[in-house]
Amino acid sequence: MAKTSENVLPDAGDWCGADPFAPDFRDNPYPALHHLRTVDPVNLTPVGTWRISRYADVADVFKNAKTSQTLSDGTAPNFDPLDQRGSFLDFMLNKDGPAHRRLRNMAMQSLGGAKTVRLMESEVQHTVSQAMDQALAQGGMEIVEDMASLVPSRMMCHIMGVPLEDRPLFNEWTAARTNAFFARFLPPEVQQRTRNAGVAMADYFEALVRQRRKQPGDDLVSSLIRAEEQGDRLGDVELAVQAIGIIIAGYETTIGLISNGLRALLDHPDQLERLRQEPALIRNAIEECLRYDTPILFNWRVLAESREIGGRVLPADSVLWMMLGSANRDPERFPEPDRFDIGRQDVAHQAFGGGVHFCLGNQLARMEARHALTEFAQRTRGMDIRQGDIEWSHSFFRVMAKLPITFH
């Protein structure tokens, strides 16, 4: 794909009524995504990227296409070139081949395995139970702060080995920092806020890395340091970037999974009641929540070689925006895709991406959501639950900042 001398993709196509950067897009993106998928499923956007919106095409690219996370010249297609401190250029998500495998394997030791899920599960149960105790005593709760953010932030603090009192810092930092993944296309004030968060997080985690080199602990940063002593040598900055990226990828998305899932249940009281009556459906319910309203509406890949997608041949270096939210509502794959059904069969959603970059923290996120939704459903039996107004976060993801509810 042709690029300008500053590596900015040229104006090209049309948003087809589905501009992901429009202020109101997050409110309800699905009608616009349905229109996009129907009229132009392999869509060349005004910024020169290609949006892939049908389930079959998204799954095919993830499974079969030869792709990269960067352009052939090694640059990132979506990142803000002025965003340097805490940049994701060195994060495992932006790496390919052996470099990606090395970093991913190091992180898997502390984050991705069944052992971590088992170790964290009792703490998650305790946190969720306390949150519901407080909510019932107060006659309501703010879903994001009191549950959806509380649970993963406590888990991430434990995994990273940072003090629980620093949780409020991460709430603002991580929401702002998600914008770094597509910051090239965002307004200047959002870019600046994203850079500021990157500087703050880099200062914090580079200091933490230096501390852990002197005093190792039982946490992910210490595990990365121990792994490098076995041959995978990383500098302080690269280590800090892995920690920052893992927090953002694992924390912010889990907030979205829990809060979007609870909202879907509240919007569909018949499904909430069904979960109360059939608690064994919880695992399937989590998958339906991920399909119905995924926190990450799209991610990206770069074609390493030309490929036919949906009847169009795209050249090497084409930047693909994989429209996960659209694929998950594709009627060719899911009957009545706009219907929320916790008993839906074969919920093979694309919410965690695919291929070698499949979300490594998916089991931890599922476990946290499973306990949050189960406890909420069972302990609000017989209650009339009323929702307040939604406030969206600064996150690039589909994540709420606030959703107050009251119990009657």
Coordinates of C-alpha atoms in Angstrom, one line a residue:
M1 CA 0.0 0.0 0.0
A2 CA 1.3 3.4 -0.9
K3 CA 2.4 5.6 1.9
T4 CA 3.5 9.2 2.2
S5 CA 7.1 10.1 3.2
E6 CA 5.9 10.4 6.8
N7 CA 4.4 7.0 6.7
V8 CA 0.8 8.4 6.9
L9 CA -1.6 6.4 4.9
P10 CA -3.4 8.4 2.2
D11 CA -7.0 9.3 2.0
A12 CA -8.7 6.6 0.1
G13 CA -12.2 5.3 0.6
D14 CA -15.3 5.8 2.6
W15 CA -16.4 5.1 6.2
C16 CA -19.8 3.8 4.9
G17 CA -21.5 5.4 7.9
A18 CA -19.4 3.5 10.4
D19 CA -16.6 5.9 11.5
P20 CA -15.0 4.3 14.5
F21 CA -13.6 7.6 15.6
A22 CA -16.9 9.4 15.7
P23 CA -17.8 10.5 19.2
D24 CA -21.1 8.6 19.3
F25 CA -19.8 5.4 17.7
R26 CA -19.4 3.6 21.0
D27 CA -23.0 4.3 22.1
N28 CA -24.3 1.6 19.8
P29 CA -21.9 0.7 16.9
Y30 CA -23.8 -2.4 15.8
P31 CA -26.3 -0.9 13.3
A32 CA -23.4 0.9 11.6
L33 CA -21.3 -2.2 11.6
H34 CA -24.2 -4.2 10.2
H35 CA -24.5 -1.7 7.3
L36 CA -20.7 -1.8 6.7
R37 CA -20.7 -5.6 6.6
T38 CA -23.6 -5.7 4.2
V39 CA -22.6 -3.0 1.7
D40 CA -18.8 -3.1 1.8
P41 CA -17.4 -6.1 3.8
V42 CA -13.8 -5.5 2.6
N43 CA -13.8 -1.7 3.1
L44 CA -11.1 0.7 2.1
T45 CA -11.3 3.5 4.6
P46 CA -10.5 7.2 4.2
V47 CA -7.2 6.6 6.0
G48 CA -6.1 3.9 3.7
T49 CA -6.7 0.9 5.9
W50 CA -8.9 -2.1 5.0
R51 CA -11.8 -3.1 7.3
I52 CA -12.6 -6.8 7.3
S53 CA -16.1 -7.3 8.8
R54 CA -17.5 -10.7 7.9
Y55 CA -16.9 -13.5 10.3
A56 CA -15.7 -16.0 7.6
D57 CA -13.1 -13.4 6.3
V58 CA -11.9 -12.5 9.8
A59 CA -11.5 -16.1 10.8
D60 CA -9.7 -16.9 7.6
V61 CA -7.2 -14.1 8.0
F62 CA -6.5 -15.1 11.6
K63 CA -6.1 -18.7 10.8
N64 CA -4.5 -18.8 7.3
A65 CA -3.1 -15.5 6.2
K66 CA 0.6 -14.6 6.4
T67 CA 0.4 -11.4 8.5
S68 CA 2.6 -9.2 10.6
Q69 CA 1.9 -6.5 13.2
T70 CA 4.2 -4.0 11.4
L71 CA 4.7 -2.7 7.9
S72 CA 7.5 -4.2 5.8
D73 CA 9.8 -1.3 6.8
G74 CA 9.3 -2.2 10.5
T75 CA 7.1 0.8 11.4
A76 CA 3.8 0.5 13.2
P77 CA 0.7 1.3 11.1
N78 CA -1.4 2.8 13.8
F79 CA 0.9 4.2 16.4
D80 CA 1.6 7.9 17.1
P81 CA 5.3 8.5 16.0
L82 CA 5.7 11.1 18.8
D83 CA 4.7 8.6 21.4
Q84 CA 8.1 7.4 22.7
R85 CA 8.1 6.8 26.5
G86 CA 6.3 3.6 27.3
S87 CA 5.8 3.0 23.5
F88 CA 4.2 -0.3 22.5
L89 CA 6.8 -0.7 19.7
D90 CA 8.7 -3.1 21.9
F91 CA 5.6 -4.8 23.4
M92 CA 5.0 -8.5 22.4
L93 CA 1.8 -7.6 20.6
N94 CA 3.8 -5.6 18.1
K95 CA 6.3 -8.3 17.5
D96 CA 6.4 -11.3 15.1
G97 CA 8.2 -14.6 14.8
P98 CA 10.9 -15.6 17.3
A99 CA 10.8 -12.2 19.1
H100 CA 7.1 -12.5 19.7
R101 CA 7.4 -16.1 20.9
R102 CA 10.2 -15.3 23.3
L103 CA 8.3 -12.5 25.0
R104 CA 5.0 -14.4 25.0
N105 CA 6.5 -17.5 26.5
M106 CA 8.1 -15.4 29.3
A107 CA 4.8 -13.8 30.1
M108 CA 2.9 -17.1 29.9
Q109 CA 4.7 -18.3 33.0
S110 CA 3.0 -15.8 35.2
L111 CA -0.2 -14.8 33.3
G112 CA -1.5 -17.3 30.8
G113 CA -1.5 -20.7 32.5
A114 CA -4.0 -22.6 34.4
K115 CA -1.8 -22.4 37.5
T116 CA -2.3 -18.6 37.6
V117 CA -6.0 -18.9 37.3
R118 CA -6.2 -21.4 40.2
L119 CA -4.0 -19.2 42.4
M120 CA -6.1 -16.1 41.7
E121 CA -9.5 -17.7 41.9
S122 CA -10.0 -17.6 45.7
E123 CA -8.9 -14.0 45.7
V124 CA -11.4 -13.2 43.0
Q125 CA -14.2 -15.0 44.8
H126 CA -13.4 -13.0 48.0
T127 CA -13.3 -9.7 46.2
V128 CA -16.6 -10.3 44.3
S129 CA -18.3 -11.4 47.5
Q130 CA -17.2 -8.3 49.4
A131 CA -18.3 -6.1 46.5
M132 CA -21.8 -7.6 46.6
D133 CA -22.0 -7.4 50.4
Q134 CA -21.3 -3.7 50.1
A135 CA -23.7 -3.2 47.2
L136 CA -26.6 -4.9 49.0
A137 CA -26.0 -3.0 52.2
Q138 CA -26.1 0.3 50.2
G139 CA -29.0 -0.6 48.0
G140 CA -27.1 -0.3 44.8
M141 CA -23.6 0.0 43.2
E142 CA -21.7 1.7 40.5
I143 CA -21.0 -1.4 38.3
V144 CA -17.6 -0.3 37.0
E145 CA -15.9 1.1 40.1
D146 CA -17.5 -1.4 42.5
M147 CA -17.1 -4.5 40.5
A148 CA -15.9 -4.5 36.9
S149 CA -12.8 -2.4 37.7
L150 CA -12.3 -3.6 41.2
V151 CA -11.8 -7.2 40.4
P152 CA -9.2 -7.1 37.6
S153 CA -7.3 -4.2 39.2
R154 CA -6.8 -6.2 42.4
M155 CA -5.7 -9.2 40.3
M156 CA -3.3 -7.1 38.2
C157 CA -1.8 -5.5 41.3
H158 CA -1.2 -8.9 42.7
I159 CA 0.2 -10.4 39.5
M160 CA 2.5 -7.4 39.0
G161 CA 3.5 -7.0 42.6
V162 CA 2.4 -3.4 43.0
P163 CA 0.6 -2.0 46.1
L164 CA -3.2 -2.1 46.1
E165 CA -3.2 1.6 47.0
D166 CA -1.8 2.4 43.6
R167 CA -4.9 1.0 41.9
P168 CA -6.5 4.5 41.2
L169 CA -3.4 5.4 39.2
F170 CA -3.9 2.6 36.8
N171 CA -7.6 3.4 36.3
E172 CA -6.7 6.6 34.5
W173 CA -3.4 5.5 33.0
T174 CA -4.7 2.3 31.4
A175 CA -7.9 3.9 29.9
A176 CA -5.8 6.6 28.3
R177 CA -3.1 4.3 27.2
T178 CA -5.4 2.0 25.1
N179 CA -5.6 4.8 22.6
A180 CA -2.0 4.3 21.8
F181 CA -2.9 1.3 19.6
F182 CA -4.6 3.6 17.1
A183 CA -3.3 7.0 18.2
R184 CA -2.2 8.0 14.7
F185 CA -5.8 8.7 13.8
L186 CA -7.0 10.4 17.0
P187 CA -7.4 14.1 17.8
P188 CA -4.3 15.9 19.1
E189 CA -5.7 16.3 22.7
V190 CA -6.3 12.5 22.9
Q191 CA -2.8 11.9 21.5
Q192 CA -1.3 14.1 24.2
R193 CA -3.3 12.5 27.0
T194 CA -2.1 9.1 25.7
R195 CA 1.5 10.3 25.6
N196 CA 1.3 11.6 29.2
A197 CA -0.1 8.3 30.4
G198 CA 2.8 6.6 28.6
V199 CA 5.4 8.7 30.4
A200 CA 3.7 8.2 33.8
M201 CA 3.5 4.4 33.3
A202 CA 7.1 4.2 32.0
D203 CA 8.4 6.1 35.1
Y204 CA 6.5 3.8 37.4
F205 CA 7.4 0.5 35.9
E206 CA 11.0 1.2 35.0
A207 CA 11.4 2.1 38.7
L208 CA 9.6 -1.2 39.6
V209 CA 11.9 -3.2 37.4
R210 CA 15.0 -1.7 39.0
Q211 CA 13.6 -2.5 42.4
R212 CA 12.8 -6.1 41.5
R213 CA 16.3 -6.6 40.2
K214 CA 17.5 -5.9 43.7
Q215 CA 14.7 -7.5 45.6
P216 CA 12.9 -10.2 43.5
G217 CA 9.4 -11.2 44.5
D218 CA 6.7 -13.7 43.4
D219 CA 5.2 -11.5 40.6
L220 CA 5.3 -11.2 36.8
V221 CA 8.1 -8.6 36.7
S222 CA 10.3 -10.8 38.9
S223 CA 9.4 -13.8 36.7
L224 CA 10.4 -11.9 33.6
I225 CA 13.7 -11.0 35.3
R226 CA 14.3 -14.6 36.3
A227 CA 13.5 -15.7 32.7
E228 CA 16.0 -13.3 31.3
E229 CA 18.7 -14.7 33.6
Q230 CA 18.1 -18.0 31.9
G231 CA 19.1 -16.5 28.5
D232 CA 16.4 -14.1 27.5
R233 CA 18.1 -10.8 28.4
L234 CA 15.9 -7.7 28.3
G235 CA 16.7 -4.1 29.3
D236 CA 14.8 -2.3 32.0
V237 CA 12.8 -0.3 29.4
E238 CA 11.8 -3.4 27.4
L239 CA 10.8 -5.2 30.6
A240 CA 8.8 -2.2 31.7
V241 CA 7.0 -2.1 28.3
Q242 CA 6.0 -5.8 28.6
A243 CA 4.5 -5.1 32.1
I244 CA 2.7 -2.0 30.8
G245 CA 1.3 -3.8 27.8
I246 CA 0.1 -6.7 29.8
I247 CA -1.7 -4.5 32.3
I248 CA -3.5 -2.6 29.6
A249 CA -4.4 -5.6 27.5
G250 CA -5.5 -7.6 30.5
Y251 CA -7.0 -5.0 32.8
E252 CA -9.0 -2.7 30.5
T253 CA -10.5 -5.5 28.5
T254 CA -11.6 -7.4 31.6
I255 CA -13.4 -4.3 32.9
G256 CA -15.2 -4.2 29.5
L257 CA -16.1 -7.9 29.7
I258 CA -17.5 -7.7 33.2
S259 CA -19.3 -4.4 32.8
N260 CA -20.7 -5.1 29.3
G261 CA -21.7 -8.5 30.4
L262 CA -23.6 -7.2 33.5
R263 CA -25.2 -4.5 31.3
A264 CA -26.4 -7.2 28.8
L265 CA -28.0 -9.2 31.6
L266 CA -29.7 -6.1 33.0
D267 CA -31.0 -5.2 29.6
H268 CA -32.3 -8.7 29.2
P269 CA -34.0 -9.6 32.5
D270 CA -35.2 -12.9 31.1
Q271 CA -31.6 -14.0 30.5
L272 CA -30.6 -12.8 34.0
E273 CA -33.4 -14.9 35.5
R274 CA -32.4 -17.8 33.3
L275 CA -28.9 -17.6 34.7
R276 CA -30.3 -17.6 38.2
Q277 CA -32.3 -20.7 37.5
E278 CA -29.6 -22.5 35.5
P279 CA -26.2 -21.4 37.0
A280 CA -24.4 -24.1 35.1
L281 CA -24.9 -21.9 32.0
I282 CA -22.4 -19.4 33.3
R283 CA -19.5 -20.5 31.1
N284 CA -21.6 -20.3 28.0
A285 CA -23.1 -17.0 29.2
I286 CA -19.5 -15.5 29.4
E287 CA -18.9 -16.6 25.7
E288 CA -22.2 -15.0 24.7
C289 CA -21.3 -11.8 26.5
L290 CA -18.0 -11.7 24.6
R291 CA -19.8 -12.3 21.3
Y292 CA -22.7 -9.9 21.9
D293 CA -20.7 -6.9 23.1
T294 CA -17.0 -7.4 22.9
P295 CA -14.7 -4.8 24.6
I296 CA -12.4 -4.6 21.6
L297 CA -14.4 -3.7 18.5
F298 CA -11.4 -4.2 16.2
N299 CA -7.7 -4.9 16.1
W300 CA -5.1 -5.0 13.3
R301 CA -2.9 -7.1 11.1
V302 CA -0.7 -6.3 8.2
L303 CA -0.5 -8.6 5.1
A304 CA 3.0 -9.9 4.6
E305 CA 2.0 -11.0 1.1
S306 CA -0.9 -10.3 -1.3
R307 CA -4.0 -12.2 -0.5
E308 CA -7.6 -12.5 -1.7
I309 CA -10.1 -11.5 1.0
G310 CA -13.8 -11.5 0.3
G311 CA -13.3 -11.4 -3.4
R312 CA -10.8 -8.6 -3.4
V313 CA -7.0 -9.0 -3.9
L314 CA -5.2 -6.9 -1.4
P315 CA -1.5 -6.2 -1.8
A316 CA 1.3 -6.9 0.6
D317 CA 1.6 -4.2 3.3
S318 CA -2.2 -3.7 3.4
V319 CA -3.2 -2.7 6.9
L320 CA -6.2 -4.8 8.0
W321 CA -8.5 -3.7 10.7
M322 CA -10.2 -6.9 11.9
M323 CA -13.7 -5.8 12.9
L324 CA -14.3 -8.2 15.8
G325 CA -17.6 -6.6 16.8
S326 CA -19.0 -7.0 13.3
A327 CA -17.8 -10.6 12.9
N328 CA -19.4 -11.5 16.2
R329 CA -22.8 -10.2 14.9
D330 CA -22.6 -11.7 11.4
P331 CA -25.9 -13.4 10.6
E332 CA -24.1 -15.8 8.2
R333 CA -22.4 -17.3 11.3
F334 CA -24.8 -16.6 14.2
P335 CA -28.6 -16.9 13.8
E336 CA -30.4 -13.8 15.1
P337 CA -27.0 -12.2 15.9
D338 CA -28.6 -9.2 17.7
R339 CA -30.4 -11.5 20.2
F340 CA -28.6 -12.0 23.5
D341 CA -29.0 -15.7 24.4
I342 CA -26.9 -17.2 27.2
G343 CA -28.0 -20.7 25.9
R344 CA -26.8 -20.0 22.4
Q345 CA -25.0 -23.0 20.9
D346 CA -21.5 -22.9 19.3
V347 CA -20.5 -19.4 20.4
A348 CA -17.3 -19.4 18.5
H349 CA -16.7 -15.6 18.8
Q350 CA -13.6 -13.7 17.7
A351 CA -13.4 -11.4 20.8
F352 CA -9.9 -12.7 21.8
G353 CA -8.5 -12.3 18.3
G354 CA -6.8 -15.3 16.6
G355 CA -3.6 -16.8 15.4
V356 CA -0.3 -16.5 17.3
H357 CA -1.5 -13.2 18.9
F358 CA -4.6 -14.9 20.5
C359 CA -5.1 -13.2 23.9
L360 CA -2.8 -15.0 26.4
G361 CA -4.9 -13.8 29.4
N362 CA -8.2 -15.1 28.2
Q363 CA -8.6 -17.8 30.9
L364 CA -8.0 -15.3 33.7
A365 CA -10.5 -12.9 32.2
R366 CA -13.1 -15.6 31.8
M367 CA -12.6 -16.7 35.4
E368 CA -13.0 -13.2 36.8
A369 CA -16.1 -12.6 34.8
R370 CA -17.6 -16.0 35.7
H371 CA -17.5 -15.2 39.4
A372 CA -18.6 -11.6 39.0
L373 CA -21.7 -12.5 36.9
T374 CA -22.6 -15.6 38.9
E375 CA -22.5 -13.8 42.3
F376 CA -24.4 -10.8 40.9
A377 CA -27.1 -13.0 39.5
Q378 CA -27.6 -15.2 42.5
R379 CA -27.5 -12.4 45.1
T380 CA -30.0 -10.1 43.3
R381 CA -32.8 -12.6 43.1
G382 CA -36.2 -11.1 43.3
M383 CA -35.0 -7.5 43.0
D384 CA -36.1 -4.8 40.7
I385 CA -32.8 -3.4 39.4
R386 CA -32.8 0.1 37.8
Q387 CA -30.0 1.5 35.7
G388 CA -28.7 5.1 35.7
D389 CA -26.9 6.9 32.9
I390 CA -23.9 5.4 31.2
E391 CA -20.6 7.4 31.1
W392 CA -17.9 6.1 28.7
S393 CA -14.3 6.0 29.8
H394 CA -11.3 7.6 27.9
S395 CA -10.5 4.1 26.7
F396 CA -10.3 3.4 23.0
F397 CA -12.1 0.1 23.8
R398 CA -15.8 -0.2 24.3
V399 CA -15.5 0.2 28.1
M400 CA -17.8 2.2 30.4
A401 CA -16.5 4.5 33.1
K402 CA -19.7 4.5 35.1
L403 CA -23.0 2.7 35.2
P404 CA -24.9 3.2 38.5
I405 CA -27.7 0.8 39.4
T406 CA -30.1 0.7 42.4
F407 CA -31.9 -2.2 44.0
H408 CA -35.6 -2.0 44.8

